[in-house]
Amino acid sequence: NSPSAYAAIQWIRDNTSRDAIVVESAVVPCANEILGCHAYTDAARISSSTGRPTIIGWIGHERQWRRAELDSELDRRLSDVRAIFETTDADEAAALLAHYDADYVVVGPRERSAYGVQGTVKFAVLGSLVFQDKTNGQDTVIYQLATGEGR
């Protein structure tokens, strides 16, 4: 339903290694849950469509298939993804991205809706713009992190 997200998916499939770690929104915003919807959603749509790993996939699926002892790890990963996108502190984001060995960050309408726009500027400092698509006004960009592929 998003030509811009589809173009990003195609770019990732065509231009990244299969083990490249792609950071994207881990939640889908919804009106009745401040931290995002946790029922069935298409969170982690880039990862699930490309087979590339991400920090956290759809939390409902993760909780269904993981042991309950991992709930605190899943919560930490959700929190870390939120911090990566929301913080305006490039050093804080860099430390989290390095912790997960992230290679790429996707910033599209989903990420802006879930986490706001104030923290997105730092990605141009932390990496290089390698993809942009503005189809139908849906600006989706991908940054390759300075510590990403080719390290």
Coordinates of N, CA, C and O in Angstrom, one line a residue:
N1 N 0.8 -1.2 0.0 CA 0.0 0.0 0.0 C 0.8 1.3 0.0 O 0.3 2.3 0.0
S2 N 2.2 1.1 0.0 CA 3.0 2.3 0.0 C 4.1 2.1 -1.1 O 5.0 1.3 -0.9
P3 N 3.9 2.8 -2.2 CA 4.9 2.6 -3.3 C 6.3 3.0 -2.8 O 7.3 2.4 -3.3
S4 N 6.5 3.9 -1.9 CA 7.8 4.3 -1.4 C 8.4 3.2 -0.6 O 9.6 2.9 -0.8
A5 N 7.6 2.6 0.2 CA 8.2 1.4 1.0 C 8.5 0.3 0.1 O 9.5 -0.4 0.3
Y6 N 7.7 0.1 -0.9 CA 8.0 -1.0 -1.9 C 9.3 -0.7 -2.6 O 10.2 -1.6 -2.7
A7 N 9.5 0.5 -3.0 CA 10.8 0.9 -3.6 C 12.0 0.7 -2.7 O 13.0 0.2 -3.1
A8 N 11.8 1.0 -1.4 CA 12.9 0.8 -0.4 C 13.2 -0.7 -0.3 O 14.3 -1.1 -0.2
I9 N 12.1 -1.5 -0.2 CA 12.3 -3.0 -0.1 C 13.1 -3.5 -1.3 O 14.0 -4.3 -1.2
Q10 N 12.7 -3.1 -2.5 CA 13.4 -3.5 -3.7 C 14.9 -3.1 -3.7 O 15.8 -3.8 -4.0
W11 N 15.1 -1.8 -3.2 CA 16.5 -1.4 -3.1 C 17.3 -2.2 -2.2 O 18.4 -2.6 -2.5
I12 N 16.8 -2.5 -1.0 CA 17.5 -3.3 0.0 C 17.7 -4.7 -0.6 O 18.8 -5.3 -0.5
R13 N 16.7 -5.3 -1.2 CA 16.9 -6.6 -1.8 C 18.1 -6.6 -2.9 O 18.9 -7.6 -2.9
D14 N 18.1 -5.6 -3.7 CA 19.1 -5.5 -4.8 C 20.5 -5.0 -4.4 O 21.4 -5.3 -5.1
N15 N 20.6 -4.3 -3.2 CA 21.9 -3.6 -2.9 C 22.5 -3.9 -1.6 O 23.5 -3.3 -1.3
T16 N 22.0 -4.9 -0.8 CA 22.5 -5.2 0.5 C 22.8 -6.7 0.6 O 22.1 -7.5 -0.1
S17 N 23.7 -7.0 1.4 CA 24.0 -8.4 1.7 C 22.8 -9.0 2.5 O 22.1 -8.3 3.2
R18 N 22.7 -10.3 2.5 CA 21.6 -11.0 3.2 C 21.7 -10.8 4.7 O 20.7 -11.0 5.4
D19 N 22.9 -10.6 5.2 CA 23.0 -10.4 6.6 C 23.1 -9.0 7.1 O 23.3 -8.7 8.3
A20 N 22.8 -8.0 6.2 CA 22.8 -6.6 6.6 C 21.7 -6.4 7.6 O 20.5 -6.8 7.4
I21 N 22.0 -5.7 8.7 CA 21.0 -5.4 9.7 C 20.3 -4.1 9.4 O 21.0 -3.0 9.3
V22 N 19.0 -4.1 9.2 CA 18.2 -2.9 8.8 C 17.4 -2.5 10.0 O 16.6 -3.3 10.5
V23 N 17.5 -1.2 10.4 CA 16.7 -0.7 11.5 C 15.5 0.0 10.9 O 15.6 0.9 10.0
E24 N 14.3 -0.3 11.4 CA 13.1 0.3 11.0 C 12.1 0.4 12.1 O 12.4 -0.1 13.2
S25 N 11.0 1.0 11.9 CA 10.0 1.1 13.0 C 9.6 -0.3 13.5 O 9.3 -1.2 12.7
A26 N 9.5 -0.4 14.8 CA 9.1 -1.7 15.4 C 7.7 -1.7 15.8 O 7.2 -2.7 16.3
V27 N 7.0 -0.6 15.7 CA 5.6 -0.5 16.0 C 4.8 0.2 14.9 O 5.4 0.9 14.1
V28 N 3.5 0.0 15.0 CA 2.6 0.8 14.1 C 1.8 1.7 15.1 O 1.2 1.2 16.0
P29 N 1.8 3.0 14.8 CA 1.1 3.9 15.7 C -0.4 3.6 15.7 O -0.9 3.2 14.6
C30 N -1.0 3.7 16.8 CA -2.5 3.6 16.9 C -3.0 4.5 18.0 O -2.3 4.8 18.9
A31 N -4.2 5.0 17.8 CA -4.8 6.0 18.6 C -5.0 5.5 20.1 O -4.8 6.3 21.0
N32 N -5.2 4.3 20.3 CA -5.6 3.9 21.7 C -4.4 3.2 22.5 O -4.6 2.8 23.6
E33 N -3.2 3.2 21.9 CA -2.1 2.6 22.6 C -0.9 3.6 22.4 O -0.4 3.7 21.3
I34 N -0.4 4.2 23.4 CA 0.6 5.2 23.3 C 1.9 4.7 22.8 O 2.6 5.4 22.1
L35 N 2.3 3.4 23.0 CA 3.5 2.9 22.6 C 3.4 2.2 21.2 O 4.3 1.5 20.8
G36 N 2.2 2.2 20.6 CA 2.0 1.6 19.4 C 1.1 0.3 19.5 O 1.0 -0.3 20.6
C37 N 0.5 -0.1 18.4 CA -0.3 -1.3 18.4 C 0.5 -2.5 18.6 O 1.6 -2.6 18.0
H38 N 0.0 -3.5 19.3 CA 0.7 -4.7 19.5 C -0.1 -5.9 18.9 O 0.4 -7.0 19.0
A39 N -1.3 -5.7 18.5 CA -2.1 -6.7 17.8 C -1.4 -6.9 16.5 O -0.4 -6.3 16.2
Y40 N -2.0 -7.7 15.6 CA -1.4 -8.0 14.3 C -1.2 -6.7 13.5 O -2.1 -5.9 13.3
T41 N 0.0 -6.5 13.1 CA 0.4 -5.3 12.4 C 1.4 -5.7 11.3 O 1.9 -6.9 11.3
D42 N 1.8 -4.8 10.5 CA 2.9 -5.0 9.5 C 4.2 -4.3 10.0 O 5.0 -3.9 9.2
A43 N 4.3 -4.3 11.3 CA 5.6 -3.8 11.8 C 6.7 -4.6 11.3 O 6.5 -5.8 11.0
A44 N 7.9 -4.0 11.1 CA 9.1 -4.7 10.5 C 8.8 -5.2 9.1 O 9.3 -6.2 8.7
R45 N 8.0 -4.4 8.4 CA 7.7 -4.8 7.0 C 8.9 -4.8 6.1 O 8.9 -5.7 5.2
I46 N 9.9 -4.0 6.3 CA 11.1 -4.1 5.5 C 11.8 -5.4 5.7 O 12.2 -6.1 4.8
S47 N 12.0 -5.7 7.0 CA 12.7 -6.9 7.3 C 12.0 -8.2 6.8 O 12.6 -9.1 6.3
S48 N 10.7 -8.2 7.1 CA 9.9 -9.4 6.7 C 9.8 -9.5 5.2 O 9.7 -10.6 4.7
S49 N 9.9 -8.4 4.5 CA 9.8 -8.5 3.0 C 11.1 -8.8 2.3 O 11.1 -9.1 1.2
T50 N 12.2 -8.5 3.0 CA 13.6 -8.7 2.4 C 14.3 -9.9 3.0 O 15.3 -10.3 2.4
G51 N 13.9 -10.4 4.2 CA 14.7 -11.4 4.9 C 15.9 -10.9 5.6 O 16.6 -11.6 6.2
R52 N 16.0 -9.6 5.6 CA 17.2 -9.0 6.3 C 16.8 -8.9 7.8 O 15.7 -8.6 8.2
P53 N 17.8 -9.1 8.7 CA 17.6 -9.0 10.1 C 17.3 -7.6 10.6 O 17.8 -6.6 9.9
T54 N 16.6 -7.5 11.6 CA 16.3 -6.2 12.2 C 16.4 -6.3 13.8 O 16.6 -7.4 14.3
I55 N 16.4 -5.2 14.5 CA 16.6 -5.3 15.9 C 15.4 -6.0 16.6 O 15.6 -6.8 17.5
I56 N 14.2 -5.7 16.2 CA 13.0 -6.4 16.7 C 11.9 -6.4 15.6 O 11.7 -5.4 14.9
G57 N 11.3 -7.5 15.5 CA 10.2 -7.7 14.5 C 8.9 -7.3 15.1 O 8.8 -6.6 16.1
W58 N 7.8 -7.8 14.6 CA 6.5 -7.6 15.1 C 6.5 -8.2 16.5 O 6.7 -9.4 16.7
I59 N 6.2 -7.4 17.5 CA 6.3 -7.9 18.9 C 5.3 -9.0 19.2 O 5.6 -9.9 20.0
G60 N 4.1 -9.0 18.6 CA 3.2 -10.0 18.9 C 3.7 -11.4 18.4 O 3.6 -12.4 19.1
H61 N 4.3 -11.4 17.3 CA 5.0 -12.6 16.8 C 6.1 -13.0 17.7 O 6.3 -14.2 18.0
E62 N 7.0 -12.1 18.0 CA 8.1 -12.4 18.9 C 7.7 -13.0 20.2 O 8.2 -14.0 20.7
R63 N 6.6 -12.4 20.8 CA 6.2 -13.0 22.1 C 5.5 -14.4 21.9 O 5.6 -15.2 22.8
Q64 N 4.9 -14.6 20.8 CA 4.3 -15.9 20.6 C 5.3 -17.0 20.4 O 5.1 -18.1 20.9
W65 N 6.4 -16.7 19.8 CA 7.4 -17.8 19.5 C 8.6 -17.8 20.4 O 9.5 -18.7 20.2
R66 N 8.8 -16.9 21.3 CA 9.9 -16.8 22.2 C 9.5 -17.3 23.6 O 8.3 -17.2 24.0
R67 N 10.5 -17.7 24.3 CA 10.2 -18.1 25.7 C 9.9 -16.8 26.5 O 10.4 -15.8 26.3
A68 N 9.0 -17.0 27.5 CA 8.6 -15.8 28.4 C 9.8 -15.2 29.1 O 9.8 -14.0 29.3
E69 N 10.9 -15.9 29.3 CA 12.0 -15.4 29.9 C 12.7 -14.3 29.1 O 13.5 -13.5 29.6
L70 N 12.3 -14.2 27.8 CA 12.9 -13.2 26.9 C 12.1 -12.0 26.8 O 12.5 -11.0 26.1
D71 N 11.0 -11.9 27.5 CA 10.1 -10.7 27.5 C 10.9 -9.4 27.8 O 10.7 -8.4 27.2
S72 N 11.8 -9.5 28.8 CA 12.5 -8.3 29.2 C 13.5 -7.9 28.0 O 13.7 -6.7 27.8
E73 N 14.1 -8.8 27.3 CA 14.9 -8.5 26.2 C 14.1 -7.9 25.0 O 14.5 -7.0 24.4
L74 N 12.9 -8.4 24.8 CA 12.0 -7.9 23.8 C 11.7 -6.4 24.1 O 11.7 -5.6 23.2
D75 N 11.3 -6.2 25.4 CA 11.0 -4.9 25.8 C 12.1 -3.9 25.7 O 12.0 -2.8 25.2
R76 N 13.4 -4.4 26.0 CA 14.5 -3.6 25.8 C 14.8 -3.2 24.4 O 15.1 -2.1 24.0
R77 N 14.6 -4.2 23.5 CA 14.8 -3.9 22.1 C 13.8 -2.9 21.5 O 14.1 -2.0 20.8
L78 N 12.5 -3.0 22.0 CA 11.5 -2.0 21.6 C 11.9 -0.7 22.0 O 11.8 0.3 21.3
S79 N 12.4 -0.6 23.3 CA 12.8 0.7 23.9 C 14.0 1.3 23.1 O 14.1 2.5 22.9
D80 N 14.9 0.4 22.8 CA 16.2 0.8 22.1 C 15.8 1.4 20.7 O 16.4 2.4 20.3
V81 N 14.9 0.7 20.0 CA 14.5 1.2 18.6 C 13.9 2.6 18.8 O 14.2 3.5 18.0
R82 N 13.0 2.7 19.8 CA 12.4 4.0 20.0 C 13.4 5.1 20.3 O 13.4 6.2 19.7
A83 N 14.4 4.7 21.1 CA 15.5 5.7 21.4 C 16.3 6.0 20.2 O 16.7 7.2 20.0
I84 N 16.6 5.0 19.4 CA 17.4 5.3 18.1 C 16.7 6.3 17.3 O 17.3 7.2 16.7
F85 N 15.4 6.2 17.1 CA 14.7 7.2 16.3 C 14.4 8.5 16.9 O 14.4 9.5 16.3
E86 N 14.0 8.5 18.2 CA 13.6 9.7 18.9 C 14.7 10.6 19.4 O 14.5 11.8 19.5
T87 N 15.8 10.0 19.8 CA 16.9 10.9 20.4 C 17.4 11.8 19.4 O 17.5 11.5 18.2
T88 N 17.8 13.0 19.9 CA 18.5 14.0 19.0 C 20.0 13.9 19.3 O 20.7 14.7 18.7
D89 N 20.4 13.1 20.2 CA 21.8 12.9 20.6 C 22.4 11.8 19.7 O 22.1 10.6 19.8
A90 N 23.2 12.3 18.7 CA 23.8 11.4 17.8 C 24.7 10.3 18.4 O 24.8 9.2 18.0
D91 N 25.4 10.7 19.5 CA 26.2 9.7 20.2 C 25.4 8.6 20.9 O 25.8 7.4 20.9
E92 N 24.3 9.0 21.5 CA 23.4 7.9 22.1 C 22.9 7.0 21.0 O 22.9 5.8 21.2
A93 N 22.5 7.5 19.9 CA 22.0 6.7 18.8 C 23.1 5.8 18.2 O 22.9 4.6 18.0
A94 N 24.3 6.4 18.1 CA 25.4 5.6 17.5 C 25.8 4.5 18.4 O 26.1 3.4 17.9
A95 N 25.7 4.7 19.7 CA 26.0 3.6 20.7 C 25.0 2.5 20.5 O 25.4 1.3 20.5
L96 N 23.8 2.8 20.4 CA 22.7 1.8 20.3 C 22.9 1.1 18.9 O 22.8 -0.2 18.9
L97 N 23.1 1.8 17.9 CA 23.2 1.2 16.6 C 24.5 0.3 16.5 O 24.4 -0.8 16.0
A98 N 25.5 0.7 17.2 CA 26.7 -0.2 17.2 C 26.5 -1.4 18.1 O 27.0 -2.5 17.7
H99 N 25.7 -1.3 19.1 CA 25.4 -2.4 20.0 C 24.7 -3.5 19.1 O 25.0 -4.7 19.4
Y100 N 23.9 -3.1 18.2 CA 23.2 -4.1 17.4 C 23.9 -4.4 16.0 O 23.3 -5.1 15.2
D101 N 25.0 -3.8 15.8 CA 25.8 -4.0 14.5 C 24.9 -3.6 13.3 O 25.0 -4.2 12.3
A102 N 24.1 -2.5 13.5 CA 23.2 -2.1 12.4 C 24.0 -1.5 11.2 O 25.0 -0.9 11.4
D103 N 23.5 -1.8 10.1 CA 24.1 -1.4 8.8 C 23.3 -0.3 8.1 O 23.9 0.6 7.5
Y104 N 22.0 -0.3 8.2 CA 21.1 0.6 7.5 C 20.0 1.1 8.4 O 19.5 0.3 9.3
V105 N 19.6 2.3 8.2 CA 18.4 2.8 8.9 C 17.4 3.3 7.8 O 17.8 4.1 6.9
V106 N 16.2 2.9 8.0 CA 15.1 3.3 7.1 C 14.3 4.4 7.8 O 13.9 4.2 8.9
V107 N 14.0 5.5 7.1 CA 13.2 6.5 7.7 C 12.1 6.8 6.6 O 12.4 7.4 5.5
G108 N 10.9 6.4 6.9 CA 9.8 6.7 6.0 C 8.6 7.2 6.8 O 8.7 7.5 8.0
P109 N 7.4 7.2 6.1 CA 6.2 7.7 6.8 C 5.9 6.9 8.1 O 5.5 7.5 9.1
R110 N 6.2 5.6 8.1 CA 5.9 4.8 9.3 C 6.8 5.2 10.5 O 6.3 5.4 11.6
E111 N 8.1 5.4 10.2 CA 9.0 5.8 11.3 C 8.7 7.2 11.8 O 8.7 7.5 13.0
R112 N 8.4 8.1 10.9 CA 8.0 9.5 11.3 C 6.8 9.5 12.1 O 6.6 10.3 13.1
S113 N 5.8 8.7 11.7 CA 4.5 8.6 12.5 C 4.7 8.0 13.8 O 4.1 8.5 14.8
A114 N 5.5 7.0 13.9 CA 5.7 6.3 15.2 C 6.6 7.1 16.2 O 6.4 7.0 17.4
Y115 N 7.6 7.7 15.7 CA 8.6 8.3 16.5 C 8.8 9.8 16.4 O 9.7 10.4 17.1
G116 N 8.2 10.4 15.5 CA 8.3 11.9 15.2 C 9.5 12.1 14.3 O 10.1 11.2 13.8
V117 N 9.7 13.4 14.0 CA 10.8 13.8 13.1 C 12.0 14.4 13.7 O 13.0 14.5 13.1
Q118 N 11.9 14.8 15.0 CA 12.9 15.6 15.6 C 14.3 14.8 15.7 O 15.3 15.4 15.6
G119 N 14.2 13.5 15.7 CA 15.5 12.7 15.8 C 16.0 12.2 14.5 O 17.1 11.6 14.5
T120 N 15.4 12.5 13.4 CA 15.8 12.0 12.1 C 17.0 12.7 11.5 O 17.8 12.1 10.7
V121 N 17.3 13.9 11.9 CA 18.4 14.6 11.3 C 19.7 14.0 11.6 O 20.6 14.0 10.7
K122 N 19.9 13.4 12.7 CA 21.2 12.8 13.1 C 21.6 11.7 12.2 O 22.8 11.4 12.1
F123 N 20.7 11.0 11.5 CA 21.1 9.9 10.6 C 22.0 10.3 9.5 O 22.9 9.6 9.0
A124 N 21.9 11.6 9.0 CA 22.8 12.1 8.0 C 24.2 12.3 8.5 O 25.1 12.3 7.7
V125 N 24.3 12.5 9.8 CA 25.6 12.6 10.5 C 26.2 11.2 10.7 O 27.4 11.0 10.6
L126 N 25.4 10.2 11.0 CA 25.8 8.9 11.4 C 26.1 8.0 10.1 O 26.7 6.9 10.2
G127 N 25.6 8.4 9.0 CA 25.8 7.6 7.8 C 25.6 8.4 6.5 O 25.5 9.7 6.6
S128 N 25.4 7.7 5.4 CA 25.3 8.4 4.1 C 23.9 8.0 3.5 O 23.5 6.8 3.6
L129 N 23.3 9.0 2.9 CA 22.0 8.7 2.2 C 22.3 7.9 1.0 O 23.1 8.2 0.1
V130 N 21.7 6.7 0.9 CA 22.0 5.8 -0.2 C 20.7 5.5 -1.0 O 20.8 4.9 -2.1
F131 N 19.5 5.9 -0.5 CA 18.3 5.7 -1.2 C 17.3 6.8 -0.8 O 17.2 7.2 0.4
Q132 N 16.5 7.3 -1.8 CA 15.4 8.2 -1.5 C 14.3 8.0 -2.5 O 14.6 7.9 -3.7
D133 N 13.1 7.9 -2.1 CA 12.0 7.8 -3.0 C 10.8 8.7 -2.4 O 10.5 8.6 -1.2
K134 N 10.3 9.6 -3.3 CA 9.2 10.5 -2.9 C 7.9 10.2 -3.6 O 7.1 11.1 -3.8
T135 N 7.7 9.0 -4.0 CA 6.5 8.6 -4.7 C 5.3 9.0 -3.9 O 5.2 8.6 -2.7
N136 N 4.3 9.6 -4.6 CA 3.1 10.0 -3.9 C 3.3 10.8 -2.7 O 2.5 10.8 -1.7
G137 N 4.4 11.6 -2.6 CA 4.7 12.4 -1.4 C 5.2 11.6 -0.2 O 5.3 12.2 0.9
Q138 N 5.4 10.3 -0.3 CA 5.8 9.5 0.8 C 7.3 9.4 0.8 O 7.9 8.5 0.3
D139 N 8.0 10.4 1.4 CA 9.4 10.4 1.4 C 10.0 9.3 2.3 O 9.8 9.2 3.5
T140 N 10.7 8.3 1.6 CA 11.3 7.2 2.3 C 12.8 7.3 1.9 O 13.2 7.4 0.8
V141 N 13.7 7.3 3.0 CA 15.1 7.3 2.8 C 15.7 6.2 3.5 O 15.2 5.6 4.5
I142 N 16.9 5.8 3.0 CA 17.7 4.8 3.7 C 19.1 5.4 3.9 O 19.7 5.9 2.9
Y143 N 19.6 5.2 5.1 CA 21.0 5.7 5.4 C 21.9 4.4 5.6 O 21.4 3.5 6.3
Q144 N 23.0 4.4 5.0 CA 24.0 3.4 5.3 C 24.9 4.0 6.4 O 25.5 5.0 6.2
L145 N 24.9 3.3 7.5 CA 25.7 3.8 8.6 C 27.2 3.7 8.4 O 27.7 2.8 7.7
A146 N 27.9 4.7 8.9 CA 29.4 4.7 8.7 C 30.0 3.4 9.2 O 31.1 3.1 8.6
T147 N 29.5 2.8 10.2 CA 30.0 1.5 10.7 C 29.4 0.3 10.0 O 29.6 -0.8 10.4
G148 N 28.5 0.6 9.0 CA 27.7 -0.5 8.4 C 28.5 -1.4 7.5 O 29.7 -1.5 7.6
E149 N 27.9 -2.0 6.5 CA 28.5 -2.9 5.6 C 29.8 -2.4 5.0 O 29.9 -1.2 4.7
G150 N 30.7 -3.3 4.9 CA 32.0 -2.9 4.4 C 33.0 -2.5 5.6 O 34.0 -1.9 5.4
R151 N 32.5 -2.8 6.8 CA 33.4 -2.5 8.0 C 34.7 -3.2 7.9 O 34.9 -4.2 7.4

